[in-house]
Short mmCIF file of C-alpha atoms and ligand atoms in Angstrom, two decimals:
data_model
loop_
_atom_site.label_atom_id
_atom_site.label_comp_id
_atom_site.label_asym_id
_atom_site.label_seq_id
_atom_site.Cartn_x
_atom_site.Cartn_y
_atom_site.Cartn_z
CA MET A 1 -18.91 -91.62 -25.22
CA THR A 2 -15.93 -89.53 -24.03
CA ASP A 3 -17.12 -86.74 -21.76
CA LEU A 4 -15.57 -83.40 -22.69
CA THR A 5 -17.09 -81.40 -19.84
CA LEU A 6 -14.62 -80.08 -17.29
CA THR A 7 -14.34 -81.73 -13.88
CA PRO A 8 -15.12 -79.35 -10.96
CA GLU A 9 -11.40 -79.03 -10.24
CA ARG A 10 -10.63 -78.24 -13.89
CA GLU A 11 -13.53 -75.77 -13.97
CA ARG A 12 -12.04 -73.90 -11.00
CA LEU A 13 -8.71 -73.73 -12.82
CA ARG A 14 -10.47 -72.45 -15.94
CA GLN A 15 -12.12 -69.65 -14.00
CA GLU A 16 -8.89 -68.68 -12.27
CA LEU A 17 -6.90 -68.57 -15.52
CA ALA A 18 -9.68 -66.77 -17.37
CA VAL A 19 -9.48 -63.84 -14.95
CA ALA A 20 -5.77 -63.41 -15.67
CA VAL A 21 -6.16 -63.85 -19.44
CA ARG A 22 -9.08 -61.41 -19.72
CA ALA A 23 -6.99 -58.71 -18.01
CA LYS A 24 -4.68 -58.48 -21.05
CA PRO A 25 -5.21 -58.25 -24.82
CA VAL A 26 -6.11 -61.62 -26.34
CA PRO A 27 -4.85 -62.61 -29.81
CA THR A 28 -7.10 -61.39 -32.62
CA HIS A 29 -6.42 -64.47 -34.75
CA ILE A 30 -5.42 -67.91 -33.48
CA GLY A 31 -4.39 -70.72 -35.85
CA ILE A 32 -4.40 -74.27 -34.51
CA ILE A 33 -2.62 -77.36 -35.83
CA MET A 34 -4.87 -80.02 -34.30
CA ASP A 35 -2.47 -82.93 -33.95
CA GLY A 36 -2.50 -86.12 -31.89
CA ASN A 37 -5.90 -87.72 -32.50
CA GLY A 38 -4.22 -90.99 -33.53
CA ARG A 39 -1.94 -91.12 -30.49
CA TRP A 40 -4.81 -90.24 -28.17
CA ALA A 41 -6.79 -93.19 -29.53
CA LYS A 42 -3.83 -95.57 -29.44
CA GLN A 43 -3.18 -94.79 -25.77
CA ARG A 44 -6.72 -95.98 -25.06
CA GLY A 45 -6.69 -99.02 -27.34
CA LEU A 46 -9.16 -97.31 -29.69
CA THR A 47 -9.11 -96.91 -33.46
CA ARG A 48 -7.61 -93.80 -35.08
CA ILE A 49 -11.07 -92.96 -36.40
CA ARG A 50 -12.37 -92.84 -32.84
CA GLY A 51 -9.60 -90.34 -32.07
CA HIS A 52 -10.70 -88.16 -34.97
CA GLN A 53 -14.32 -88.38 -33.78
CA VAL A 54 -13.40 -87.08 -30.34
CA GLY A 55 -11.13 -84.50 -31.99
CA ALA A 56 -14.06 -83.29 -34.05
CA ARG A 57 -16.16 -82.85 -30.91
CA ARG A 58 -13.30 -80.96 -29.28
CA VAL A 59 -13.49 -78.36 -32.05
CA LYS A 60 -16.78 -77.09 -30.68
CA THR A 61 -15.58 -76.52 -27.12
CA VAL A 62 -12.47 -74.68 -28.29
CA VAL A 63 -14.22 -72.49 -30.88
CA ARG A 64 -16.97 -71.54 -28.44
CA PHE A 65 -14.54 -70.67 -25.67
CA ALA A 66 -12.24 -68.69 -27.98
CA ASP A 67 -15.30 -66.65 -28.98
CA LYS A 68 -16.20 -66.01 -25.33
CA LEU A 69 -12.66 -64.76 -24.69
CA GLY A 70 -12.96 -62.23 -27.51
CA VAL A 71 -10.83 -63.95 -30.18
CA ARG A 72 -12.03 -62.64 -33.56
CA HIS A 73 -10.69 -65.27 -35.98
CA ILE A 74 -9.80 -68.91 -35.50
CA SER A 75 -8.23 -71.06 -38.23
CA LEU A 76 -8.22 -74.82 -37.74
CA TYR A 77 -6.01 -77.15 -39.77
CA ALA A 78 -8.52 -79.94 -40.36
CA PHE A 79 -7.13 -81.57 -43.53
CA SER A 80 -3.93 -80.77 -45.39
CA VAL A 81 -3.14 -81.28 -49.07
CA GLU A 82 -0.75 -83.99 -47.84
CA ASN A 83 -3.44 -85.83 -45.84
CA TRP A 84 -4.87 -87.41 -49.04
CA ALA A 85 -1.93 -89.85 -48.76
CA ARG A 86 -3.42 -91.44 -45.62
CA PRO A 87 -5.25 -94.80 -45.95
CA SER A 88 -8.43 -94.23 -47.94
CA PHE A 89 -10.73 -95.31 -45.09
CA GLU A 90 -9.16 -92.67 -42.85
CA VAL A 91 -9.51 -89.98 -45.54
CA SER A 92 -13.18 -90.93 -45.98
CA ALA A 93 -13.78 -90.89 -42.24
CA LEU A 94 -12.19 -87.44 -41.90
CA MET A 95 -14.26 -86.07 -44.77
CA ARG A 96 -17.45 -87.52 -43.25
CA LEU A 97 -16.58 -85.95 -39.90
CA ILE A 98 -15.85 -82.58 -41.47
CA ARG A 99 -19.12 -82.60 -43.42
CA ALA A 100 -21.08 -83.72 -40.35
CA TYR A 101 -19.45 -80.95 -38.32
CA ILE A 102 -20.37 -78.28 -40.87
CA VAL A 103 -24.01 -79.42 -40.93
CA ARG A 104 -24.35 -80.07 -37.18
CA GLU A 105 -22.83 -76.79 -36.03
CA ARG A 106 -24.42 -74.50 -38.62
CA ASN A 107 -27.32 -73.28 -36.54
CA ASP A 108 -25.37 -72.97 -33.31
CA LEU A 109 -22.58 -70.99 -34.98
CA HIS A 110 -25.15 -68.75 -36.62
CA ALA A 111 -26.93 -68.23 -33.29
CA GLU A 112 -23.57 -67.23 -31.81
CA ASN A 113 -23.15 -64.56 -34.54
CA ALA A 114 -20.15 -66.40 -36.04
CA ARG A 115 -19.02 -66.42 -39.66
CA PHE A 116 -17.75 -69.47 -41.46
CA ARG A 117 -15.56 -70.29 -44.43
CA ILE A 118 -13.32 -72.97 -45.84
CA ILE A 119 -9.73 -72.09 -46.65
CA GLY A 120 -7.89 -74.31 -49.12
CA ARG A 121 -8.27 -75.77 -52.61
CA VAL A 122 -12.02 -75.90 -52.26
CA ALA A 123 -12.77 -76.96 -55.85
CA GLU A 124 -11.02 -80.31 -55.27
CA LEU A 125 -13.33 -81.26 -52.38
CA ALA A 126 -16.39 -83.49 -52.74
CA PRO A 127 -19.41 -81.56 -54.11
CA GLU A 128 -21.48 -82.25 -50.96
CA ILE A 129 -18.83 -80.65 -48.72
CA ILE A 130 -18.56 -77.66 -51.06
CA GLU A 131 -22.34 -77.27 -50.98
CA GLU A 132 -22.69 -77.59 -47.19
CA ALA A 133 -19.87 -75.11 -46.66
CA ARG A 134 -21.43 -72.71 -49.17
CA GLN A 135 -24.72 -72.84 -47.26
CA SER A 136 -22.98 -72.09 -43.95
CA THR A 137 -20.92 -69.24 -45.40
CA GLU A 138 -24.04 -67.75 -47.01
CA LEU A 139 -26.19 -68.09 -43.88
CA MET A 140 -23.61 -66.38 -41.68
CA LYS A 141 -22.22 -63.81 -44.10
CA ASN A 142 -23.74 -60.80 -42.33
CA ASN A 143 -22.75 -61.92 -38.83
CA THR A 144 -20.26 -59.82 -36.93
CA GLY A 145 -18.75 -62.23 -34.37
CA LEU A 146 -15.86 -64.69 -34.56
CA THR A 147 -14.85 -66.02 -37.98
CA LEU A 148 -14.25 -69.76 -38.11
CA ASN A 149 -11.85 -70.68 -40.92
CA LEU A 150 -11.70 -74.42 -41.55
CA CYS A 151 -8.52 -75.21 -43.45
CA ILE A 152 -9.43 -78.19 -45.62
CA ASN A 153 -7.34 -79.47 -48.52
CA TYR A 154 -5.06 -76.67 -47.39
CA GLY A 155 -1.33 -76.31 -47.95
CA GLY A 156 0.71 -73.16 -47.35
CA ARG A 157 2.86 -73.70 -50.44
CA ALA A 158 -0.22 -74.49 -52.54
CA GLU A 159 -1.79 -71.25 -51.34
CA ILE A 160 1.26 -69.22 -52.42
CA VAL A 161 1.38 -71.06 -55.77
CA ASP A 162 -2.32 -70.30 -56.31
CA ALA A 163 -1.78 -66.63 -55.47
CA VAL A 164 1.14 -66.40 -57.91
CA LYS A 165 -0.97 -68.08 -60.63
CA LYS A 166 -3.55 -65.32 -60.16
CA LEU A 167 -0.84 -62.65 -60.50
CA VAL A 168 0.42 -64.24 -63.69
CA ALA A 169 -3.09 -64.67 -65.12
CA GLU A 170 -3.76 -61.00 -64.42
CA GLY A 171 -0.59 -60.07 -66.29
CA LEU A 172 1.15 -58.13 -63.52
CA ARG A 173 4.55 -56.64 -64.39
CA PRO A 174 7.52 -57.60 -62.15
CA GLU A 175 7.50 -54.22 -60.38
CA GLN A 176 3.84 -54.79 -59.49
CA VAL A 177 4.65 -58.05 -57.70
CA THR A 178 4.84 -56.91 -54.09
CA GLU A 179 4.09 -58.54 -50.74
CA GLU A 180 0.76 -56.72 -50.71
CA ALA A 181 -0.06 -57.97 -54.23
CA ILE A 182 0.54 -61.56 -53.14
CA ALA A 183 -1.29 -61.14 -49.82
CA ARG A 184 -4.35 -59.79 -51.65
CA ARG A 185 -4.53 -63.02 -53.70
CA LEU A 186 -4.36 -65.51 -50.83
CA TYR A 187 -7.46 -67.64 -50.06
CA ALA A 188 -8.77 -65.20 -47.42
CA PRO A 189 -7.29 -61.78 -48.20
CA ASP A 190 -9.29 -60.01 -45.49
CA LEU A 191 -8.04 -62.32 -42.75
CA PRO A 192 -5.38 -60.72 -40.52
CA ASP A 193 -2.21 -62.78 -40.03
CA PRO A 194 -2.41 -65.10 -37.02
CA ASP A 195 -1.03 -63.59 -33.82
CA LEU A 196 -0.67 -67.03 -32.28
CA ILE A 197 -0.24 -70.48 -33.79
CA VAL A 198 -0.87 -73.40 -31.46
CA ARG A 199 0.28 -76.93 -32.18
CA THR A 200 -0.88 -79.79 -30.03
CA SER A 201 0.91 -83.09 -29.33
CA GLY A 202 4.46 -81.84 -29.11
CA GLU A 203 5.82 -81.74 -32.65
CA MET A 204 7.93 -78.60 -33.31
CA ARG A 205 6.84 -78.18 -36.92
CA ILE A 206 4.69 -75.79 -38.91
CA SER A 207 3.72 -78.57 -41.39
CA ASN A 208 2.82 -76.29 -44.30
CA PHE A 209 0.22 -74.37 -42.24
CA LEU A 210 -0.39 -70.68 -43.10
CA LEU A 211 3.18 -70.33 -44.39
CA TRP A 212 2.82 -66.82 -45.75
CA GLU A 213 0.64 -65.60 -42.90
CA CYS A 214 2.77 -67.01 -40.03
CA ALA A 215 5.78 -64.78 -40.72
CA TYR A 216 5.46 -63.00 -37.36
CA SER A 217 3.12 -65.33 -35.48
CA GLU A 218 3.99 -66.43 -31.99
CA LEU A 219 4.28 -70.22 -31.81
CA TYR A 220 3.02 -72.30 -28.90
CA VAL A 221 3.56 -76.04 -28.81
CA THR A 222 2.03 -78.21 -26.12
CA ASP A 223 2.43 -81.94 -25.47
CA VAL A 224 -1.31 -82.18 -24.86
CA LEU A 225 -3.02 -84.23 -27.58
CA TRP A 226 -5.80 -82.50 -29.53
CA PRO A 227 -8.76 -84.44 -28.02
CA ASP A 228 -7.49 -83.36 -24.55
CA PHE A 229 -6.98 -79.70 -25.52
CA ASP A 230 -9.71 -78.18 -23.37
CA GLU A 231 -10.59 -74.66 -22.26
CA VAL A 232 -7.79 -74.65 -19.66
CA GLU A 233 -5.24 -75.53 -22.35
CA LEU A 234 -6.48 -72.73 -24.59
CA LEU A 235 -6.09 -70.30 -21.70
CA ARG A 236 -2.55 -71.57 -21.08
CA ALA A 237 -1.69 -70.98 -24.74
CA ILE A 238 -3.08 -67.44 -24.64
CA GLN A 239 -1.32 -66.74 -21.37
CA ALA A 240 2.00 -67.82 -22.89
CA TYR A 241 1.28 -65.51 -25.85
CA GLN A 242 0.53 -62.61 -23.51
CA GLY A 243 3.96 -63.04 -21.94
CA ARG A 244 5.76 -62.72 -25.28
CA GLU A 245 7.32 -59.56 -26.67
CA ARG A 246 6.36 -59.14 -30.31
CA ARG A 247 9.06 -57.15 -32.05
CA PHE A 248 8.28 -57.61 -35.76
CA GLY A 249 11.99 -57.34 -36.59
CA LYS A 250 12.59 -54.24 -34.44
CA THR A 251 14.63 -53.98 -31.25
CA GLY A 252 13.10 -54.26 -27.81
CA ASP A 253 13.87 -50.56 -27.17
CA GLN A 254 12.09 -49.48 -30.35
CA ILE A 255 8.86 -51.10 -29.28
CA GLY A 256 9.22 -50.07 -25.64
CA GLY A 257 9.58 -53.70 -24.60
CA LYS A 258 11.39 -55.70 -21.96
CA ARG A 259 14.64 -56.50 -23.76
C1 LIG B 301 -3.87 -85.01 -36.78
O1 LIG B 301 -3.95 -86.10 -35.91
C2 LIG B 301 -5.18 -84.55 -37.10
C3 LIG B 301 -5.69 -84.52 -38.38
C4 LIG B 301 -4.95 -84.98 -39.55
C5 LIG B 301 -7.02 -84.06 -38.65
C6 LIG B 301 -7.65 -83.15 -37.67
C7 LIG B 301 -9.07 -83.47 -37.69
C8 LIG B 301 -9.93 -83.33 -36.67
C9 LIG B 301 -9.59 -82.69 -35.41
C10 LIG B 301 -11.32 -83.86 -36.77
C11 LIG B 301 -12.14 -83.34 -37.88
C12 LIG B 301 -12.18 -81.86 -37.96
C13 LIG B 301 -13.27 -81.09 -37.92
C14 LIG B 301 -13.16 -79.63 -38.12
C15 LIG B 301 -14.62 -81.62 -37.67
P1 LIG B 301 -3.12 -87.40 -36.32
O2 LIG B 301 -4.07 -88.38 -36.87
O3 LIG B 301 -1.99 -87.06 -37.22
O4 LIG B 301 -2.59 -87.85 -34.91
P2 LIG B 301 -1.25 -88.68 -34.64
O5 LIG B 301 -0.12 -87.78 -35.08
O6 LIG B 301 -1.29 -88.86 -33.17
O7 LIG B 301 -1.36 -89.95 -35.41
#
């Protein structure tokens, strides 16, 4: 079994970086494209499924540490609308891992005061996943800590299409179709836009993740593969974010920034 605990040297680095990161504002909402499970496994002569298994265990360490750092929302891209096209045994394995994760982590997340929800085309998921997710969401609905958003059967374009369908069904007139009207009909209307989107394993793509919401997100891409993305890597991502100047379309002077 792959050990995900930090080596003493890595633990020292974690502590050192954490001091610097805690001294500045951390992102309120982090989205993560968890990529590279397959490559991680291949490098070790293991099956892709084994890579996903270790990737699923990695979710816990990252979510828990993000919570400790004061991150309020974390959105994890666990299964996209496009992922159904993978070999059926891999799709089944991913779904089993996701369900097992929801069940296994329920009590710990609740004890940590977290909230939980699925973001995506939920109705198309297997009934047992829908039911387990419903139980977790219900159990944690009055908690006040970090919100864990698992993006499953999620696609950014699908989300916008679904929001527009709601507008049409409600009979809005053209002048009523505003950015706010669309934003209010996304899967999680109360969720603030991500401040930071992290992608592991080097690809410089957004891959249909939170398309509407990522308009002004800072992007951070690391070559580290998802199963290796430990607490130190999360701190590095946040540190990179803290060094950015967010201008939201304004000039550096207008926001009192560096440039
Ligand atoms: C991409 O790696 C990863 C996925 C398609 C799924 C992410 C799933 C997990 C991390 C595990 C299950 C999730 C939870 C929440 C329990 P890839 O297979 O595309 O990697 P590759 O590009 O190296 O082949």
